[in-house]
Amino acid sequence: LLLYLVNTTLLEMDLSNDSKDLLTAKVLMNASTVLCRQNGKQKEFVQDFIRNYQVWHAKPLWEELFWDELLKQQKNMGISIKETADHTAQQIPDKLLMSVLQIIALKLNDWNQSR
């Protein structure tokens, strides 16, 4: 039943930049790595059943994940991001940027999107 509900949700998602469905996709991404069923002695994670859906190929989702991770890591590291004089761009410290890129690269790899 859970896989049916997840399947239906993934098929009906709106993948545009301003869609609230991106939040749903992020929640499903995180949940699918811990939700599993026992098949004999082996665990089958939900992620293995949903990794081929179109949503995981959507650029807006990965952009959203990048910015979410950047804010999370910024808070964890206690690093401030400086605005430029015209207040349109920000300088991201190398240490913070590398940390975020590593995390996103691992997620891309986990979801077979590293092409």
Short mmCIF file of N, CA and C in Angstrom, two decimals:
data_model
loop_
_atom_site.label_atom_id
_atom_site.label_comp_id
_atom_site.label_asym_id
_atom_site.label_seq_id
_atom_site.Cartn_x
_atom_site.Cartn_y
_atom_site.Cartn_z
N LEU A 1 0.82 -1.19 0.00
CA LEU A 1 0.00 0.00 0.00
C LEU A 1 0.88 1.26 0.00
N LEU A 2 1.93 1.27 0.81
CA LEU A 2 2.81 2.43 0.87
C LEU A 2 3.45 2.71 -0.49
N LEU A 3 3.93 1.67 -1.16
CA LEU A 3 4.54 1.87 -2.48
C LEU A 3 3.53 2.39 -3.49
N TYR A 4 2.30 1.94 -3.39
CA TYR A 4 1.24 2.43 -4.29
C TYR A 4 1.02 3.93 -4.07
N LEU A 5 0.95 4.35 -2.81
CA LEU A 5 0.74 5.77 -2.51
C LEU A 5 1.93 6.62 -2.98
N VAL A 6 3.13 6.14 -2.74
CA VAL A 6 4.32 6.86 -3.18
C VAL A 6 4.36 6.93 -4.71
N ASN A 7 4.05 5.83 -5.37
CA ASN A 7 4.00 5.77 -6.83
C ASN A 7 3.02 6.80 -7.38
N THR A 8 1.82 6.83 -6.84
CA THR A 8 0.80 7.76 -7.30
C THR A 8 1.25 9.20 -7.09
N THR A 9 1.83 9.48 -5.95
CA THR A 9 2.34 10.83 -5.66
C THR A 9 3.41 11.24 -6.66
N LEU A 10 4.35 10.36 -6.93
CA LEU A 10 5.45 10.68 -7.85
C LEU A 10 4.96 10.89 -9.27
N LEU A 11 3.96 10.13 -9.69
CA LEU A 11 3.44 10.26 -11.05
C LEU A 11 2.67 11.56 -11.24
N GLU A 12 2.07 12.07 -10.20
CA GLU A 12 1.23 13.27 -10.31
C GLU A 12 1.95 14.57 -9.96
N MET A 13 3.24 14.53 -9.74
CA MET A 13 3.97 15.72 -9.30
C MET A 13 4.11 16.77 -10.39
N ASP A 14 4.04 18.03 -9.95
CA ASP A 14 4.33 19.18 -10.80
C ASP A 14 5.79 19.53 -10.54
N LEU A 15 6.62 19.48 -11.57
CA LEU A 15 8.07 19.65 -11.39
C LEU A 15 8.56 21.06 -11.69
N SER A 16 7.67 22.02 -11.75
CA SER A 16 8.10 23.40 -12.02
C SER A 16 8.80 23.99 -10.81
N ASN A 17 9.54 25.07 -11.05
CA ASN A 17 10.34 25.70 -9.99
C ASN A 17 9.54 26.13 -8.78
N ASP A 18 8.36 26.65 -8.98
CA ASP A 18 7.59 27.20 -7.87
C ASP A 18 6.59 26.21 -7.28
N SER A 19 6.73 24.97 -7.61
CA SER A 19 5.79 23.96 -7.16
C SER A 19 6.04 23.54 -5.72
N LYS A 20 4.96 23.37 -4.99
CA LYS A 20 5.05 22.84 -3.63
C LYS A 20 5.36 21.33 -3.67
N ASP A 21 5.21 20.72 -4.84
CA ASP A 21 5.53 19.30 -4.97
C ASP A 21 7.01 19.02 -4.78
N LEU A 22 7.85 20.03 -4.95
CA LEU A 22 9.28 19.82 -4.71
C LEU A 22 9.53 19.51 -3.23
N LEU A 23 8.75 20.12 -2.37
CA LEU A 23 8.85 19.81 -0.94
C LEU A 23 8.47 18.35 -0.70
N THR A 24 7.40 17.92 -1.35
CA THR A 24 6.97 16.53 -1.23
C THR A 24 8.06 15.58 -1.72
N ALA A 25 8.68 15.94 -2.84
CA ALA A 25 9.76 15.10 -3.38
C ALA A 25 10.93 15.01 -2.41
N LYS A 26 11.27 16.12 -1.77
CA LYS A 26 12.38 16.11 -0.80
C LYS A 26 12.04 15.23 0.40
N VAL A 27 10.81 15.30 0.85
CA VAL A 27 10.38 14.47 1.98
C VAL A 27 10.42 12.99 1.58
N LEU A 28 9.91 12.67 0.39
CA LEU A 28 9.94 11.28 -0.08
C LEU A 28 11.38 10.80 -0.27
N MET A 29 12.26 11.69 -0.73
CA MET A 29 13.66 11.31 -0.92
C MET A 29 14.28 10.89 0.41
N ASN A 30 14.06 11.70 1.43
CA ASN A 30 14.62 11.39 2.75
C ASN A 30 13.97 10.16 3.37
N ALA A 31 12.66 10.06 3.26
CA ALA A 31 11.94 8.94 3.87
C ALA A 31 12.29 7.62 3.18
N SER A 32 12.49 7.66 1.87
CA SER A 32 12.71 6.42 1.12
C SER A 32 14.05 5.75 1.44
N THR A 33 14.95 6.50 2.07
CA THR A 33 16.23 5.91 2.43
C THR A 33 16.19 5.20 3.78
N VAL A 34 15.09 5.38 4.52
CA VAL A 34 14.96 4.70 5.82
C VAL A 34 13.77 3.74 5.86
N LEU A 35 12.73 4.00 5.04
CA LEU A 35 11.59 3.09 5.01
C LEU A 35 11.93 1.84 4.21
N CYS A 36 11.68 0.70 4.81
CA CYS A 36 12.01 -0.55 4.13
C CYS A 36 11.08 -1.66 4.58
N ARG A 37 11.14 -2.74 3.85
CA ARG A 37 10.41 -3.94 4.26
C ARG A 37 11.42 -5.09 4.31
N GLN A 38 11.11 -6.04 5.14
CA GLN A 38 11.97 -7.21 5.30
C GLN A 38 11.51 -8.28 4.31
N ASN A 39 12.41 -8.72 3.44
CA ASN A 39 12.12 -9.78 2.49
C ASN A 39 13.07 -10.93 2.81
N GLY A 40 12.60 -11.81 3.65
CA GLY A 40 13.48 -12.86 4.15
C GLY A 40 14.49 -12.24 5.08
N LYS A 41 15.77 -12.39 4.75
CA LYS A 41 16.83 -11.80 5.57
C LYS A 41 17.32 -10.47 5.01
N GLN A 42 16.75 -10.05 3.87
CA GLN A 42 17.21 -8.84 3.21
C GLN A 42 16.20 -7.70 3.36
N LYS A 43 16.71 -6.48 3.57
CA LYS A 43 15.87 -5.30 3.63
C LYS A 43 15.74 -4.70 2.23
N GLU A 44 14.51 -4.33 1.86
CA GLU A 44 14.26 -3.67 0.59
C GLU A 44 13.79 -2.25 0.89
N PHE A 45 14.61 -1.27 0.55
CA PHE A 45 14.29 0.12 0.82
C PHE A 45 13.39 0.69 -0.27
N VAL A 46 12.51 1.59 0.11
CA VAL A 46 11.60 2.24 -0.83
C VAL A 46 12.40 2.92 -1.95
N GLN A 47 13.54 3.48 -1.62
CA GLN A 47 14.38 4.16 -2.60
C GLN A 47 14.65 3.28 -3.83
N ASP A 48 14.89 1.99 -3.61
CA ASP A 48 15.19 1.09 -4.71
C ASP A 48 14.03 0.96 -5.69
N PHE A 49 12.82 1.18 -5.21
CA PHE A 49 11.63 1.03 -6.06
C PHE A 49 11.24 2.33 -6.76
N ILE A 50 11.76 3.47 -6.29
CA ILE A 50 11.32 4.74 -6.86
C ILE A 50 12.43 5.54 -7.52
N ARG A 51 13.64 5.04 -7.56
CA ARG A 51 14.77 5.83 -8.07
C ARG A 51 14.68 6.16 -9.55
N ASN A 52 13.84 5.52 -10.33
CA ASN A 52 13.77 5.77 -11.77
C ASN A 52 12.70 6.77 -12.18
N TYR A 53 12.01 7.37 -11.22
CA TYR A 53 10.96 8.32 -11.57
C TYR A 53 11.56 9.63 -12.07
N GLN A 54 10.78 10.31 -12.92
CA GLN A 54 11.22 11.54 -13.57
C GLN A 54 11.60 12.64 -12.58
N VAL A 55 10.95 12.68 -11.44
CA VAL A 55 11.22 13.76 -10.48
C VAL A 55 12.68 13.82 -10.07
N TRP A 56 13.36 12.70 -10.02
CA TRP A 56 14.77 12.68 -9.59
C TRP A 56 15.69 13.23 -10.67
N HIS A 57 15.16 13.46 -11.86
CA HIS A 57 15.93 14.05 -12.95
C HIS A 57 15.64 15.55 -13.10
N ALA A 58 14.74 16.07 -12.28
CA ALA A 58 14.31 17.47 -12.42
C ALA A 58 15.34 18.43 -11.84
N LYS A 59 15.81 19.33 -12.67
CA LYS A 59 16.80 20.32 -12.25
C LYS A 59 16.29 21.18 -11.07
N PRO A 60 15.02 21.62 -11.08
CA PRO A 60 14.54 22.43 -9.94
C PRO A 60 14.65 21.71 -8.60
N LEU A 61 14.45 20.40 -8.59
CA LEU A 61 14.57 19.64 -7.34
C LEU A 61 16.01 19.70 -6.82
N TRP A 62 16.98 19.47 -7.69
CA TRP A 62 18.38 19.45 -7.27
C TRP A 62 18.86 20.84 -6.89
N GLU A 63 18.34 21.87 -7.55
CA GLU A 63 18.67 23.24 -7.15
C GLU A 63 18.12 23.52 -5.75
N GLU A 64 16.90 23.12 -5.52
CA GLU A 64 16.27 23.30 -4.20
C GLU A 64 17.06 22.56 -3.12
N LEU A 65 17.48 21.34 -3.42
CA LEU A 65 18.28 20.57 -2.47
C LEU A 65 19.61 21.26 -2.17
N PHE A 66 20.23 21.83 -3.21
CA PHE A 66 21.49 22.54 -3.03
C PHE A 66 21.32 23.70 -2.05
N TRP A 67 20.31 24.55 -2.29
CA TRP A 67 20.12 25.73 -1.43
C TRP A 67 19.72 25.32 -0.01
N ASP A 68 18.90 24.28 0.11
CA ASP A 68 18.54 23.80 1.45
C ASP A 68 19.77 23.32 2.21
N GLU A 69 20.61 22.57 1.53
CA GLU A 69 21.82 22.05 2.16
C GLU A 69 22.79 23.18 2.49
N LEU A 70 22.87 24.18 1.62
CA LEU A 70 23.74 25.32 1.88
C LEU A 70 23.32 26.03 3.17
N LEU A 71 22.03 26.27 3.33
CA LEU A 71 21.55 26.94 4.54
C LEU A 71 21.78 26.09 5.78
N LYS A 72 21.56 24.79 5.64
CA LYS A 72 21.76 23.88 6.77
C LYS A 72 23.23 23.84 7.18
N GLN A 73 24.12 23.71 6.22
CA GLN A 73 25.55 23.65 6.52
C GLN A 73 26.07 24.99 7.04
N GLN A 74 25.52 26.08 6.51
CA GLN A 74 25.91 27.42 6.98
C GLN A 74 25.59 27.54 8.46
N LYS A 75 24.41 27.10 8.84
CA LYS A 75 24.01 27.17 10.24
C LYS A 75 24.88 26.25 11.10
N ASN A 76 25.12 25.03 10.63
CA ASN A 76 25.92 24.06 11.39
C ASN A 76 27.35 24.53 11.59
N MET A 77 27.91 25.18 10.58
CA MET A 77 29.31 25.62 10.66
C MET A 77 29.45 27.00 11.30
N GLY A 78 28.34 27.70 11.45
CA GLY A 78 28.39 29.05 12.01
C GLY A 78 29.07 30.03 11.09
N ILE A 79 28.92 29.83 9.79
CA ILE A 79 29.56 30.68 8.79
C ILE A 79 28.54 31.68 8.26
N SER A 80 28.97 32.92 8.13
CA SER A 80 28.07 33.93 7.54
C SER A 80 28.41 34.09 6.06
N ILE A 81 27.38 34.37 5.29
CA ILE A 81 27.56 34.62 3.86
C ILE A 81 27.44 36.12 3.65
N LYS A 82 28.45 36.71 3.02
CA LYS A 82 28.50 38.16 2.84
C LYS A 82 27.83 38.57 1.54
N GLU A 83 26.99 39.59 1.65
CA GLU A 83 26.38 40.16 0.44
C GLU A 83 27.35 41.14 -0.20
N THR A 84 27.24 41.27 -1.52
CA THR A 84 28.07 42.25 -2.22
C THR A 84 27.44 43.63 -2.06
N ALA A 85 28.14 44.66 -2.50
CA ALA A 85 27.68 46.04 -2.32
C ALA A 85 26.32 46.28 -2.98
N ASP A 86 26.05 45.62 -4.09
CA ASP A 86 24.77 45.85 -4.77
C ASP A 86 23.65 44.94 -4.25
N HIS A 87 23.94 44.13 -3.25
CA HIS A 87 22.96 43.25 -2.59
C HIS A 87 22.30 42.24 -3.54
N THR A 88 22.94 41.93 -4.65
CA THR A 88 22.35 40.99 -5.59
C THR A 88 23.05 39.64 -5.57
N ALA A 89 24.27 39.61 -5.13
CA ALA A 89 25.01 38.35 -5.13
C ALA A 89 25.62 38.13 -3.75
N GLN A 90 25.97 36.90 -3.50
CA GLN A 90 26.58 36.57 -2.23
C GLN A 90 27.88 35.82 -2.46
N GLN A 91 28.81 36.01 -1.55
CA GLN A 91 30.05 35.25 -1.59
C GLN A 91 29.90 34.07 -0.65
N ILE A 92 30.08 32.89 -1.18
CA ILE A 92 29.98 31.68 -0.36
C ILE A 92 31.40 31.21 -0.06
N PRO A 93 31.75 31.11 1.22
CA PRO A 93 33.10 30.65 1.58
C PRO A 93 33.40 29.27 0.98
N ASP A 94 34.64 29.07 0.55
CA ASP A 94 35.05 27.83 -0.10
C ASP A 94 34.75 26.60 0.75
N LYS A 95 35.04 26.69 2.04
CA LYS A 95 34.83 25.55 2.95
C LYS A 95 33.35 25.13 2.95
N LEU A 96 32.47 26.10 3.00
CA LEU A 96 31.03 25.83 3.00
C LEU A 96 30.59 25.27 1.66
N LEU A 97 31.04 25.88 0.58
CA LEU A 97 30.66 25.44 -0.76
C LEU A 97 31.13 24.00 -1.01
N MET A 98 32.35 23.67 -0.63
CA MET A 98 32.87 22.32 -0.84
C MET A 98 32.08 21.29 -0.04
N SER A 99 31.72 21.64 1.18
CA SER A 99 30.92 20.74 2.01
C SER A 99 29.57 20.45 1.36
N VAL A 100 28.92 21.48 0.88
CA VAL A 100 27.61 21.33 0.25
C VAL A 100 27.72 20.53 -1.05
N LEU A 101 28.72 20.84 -1.85
CA LEU A 101 28.89 20.12 -3.12
C LEU A 101 29.16 18.63 -2.89
N GLN A 102 29.91 18.31 -1.86
CA GLN A 102 30.17 16.90 -1.54
C GLN A 102 28.87 16.19 -1.16
N ILE A 103 28.06 16.83 -0.36
CA ILE A 103 26.79 16.22 0.07
C ILE A 103 25.87 16.03 -1.12
N ILE A 104 25.76 17.04 -1.98
CA ILE A 104 24.89 16.93 -3.16
C ILE A 104 25.43 15.88 -4.12
N ALA A 105 26.75 15.80 -4.29
CA ALA A 105 27.34 14.78 -5.16
C ALA A 105 27.01 13.38 -4.65
N LEU A 106 27.06 13.18 -3.35
CA LEU A 106 26.71 11.87 -2.77
C LEU A 106 25.24 11.54 -3.01
N LYS A 107 24.37 12.54 -2.86
CA LYS A 107 22.94 12.31 -3.12
C LYS A 107 22.71 11.99 -4.59
N LEU A 108 23.38 12.72 -5.48
CA LEU A 108 23.25 12.43 -6.91
C LEU A 108 23.68 11.00 -7.21
N ASN A 109 24.77 10.59 -6.60
CA ASN A 109 25.26 9.23 -6.80
C ASN A 109 24.28 8.20 -6.24
N ASP A 110 23.76 8.46 -5.04
CA ASP A 110 22.79 7.54 -4.43
C ASP A 110 21.55 7.37 -5.29
N TRP A 111 21.17 8.42 -5.99
CA TRP A 111 19.97 8.37 -6.82
C TRP A 111 20.30 8.13 -8.29
N ASN A 112 21.53 7.71 -8.57
CA ASN A 112 21.98 7.38 -9.92
C ASN A 112 21.77 8.54 -10.90
N GLN A 113 22.02 9.75 -10.45
CA GLN A 113 21.83 10.92 -11.29
C GLN A 113 23.16 11.58 -11.64
N SER A 114 24.26 10.88 -11.47
CA SER A 114 25.58 11.48 -11.64
C SER A 114 26.07 11.48 -13.08
N ARG A 115 25.17 11.53 -14.00
CA ARG A 115 25.60 11.56 -15.40
C ARG A 115 25.59 12.92 -15.98
#
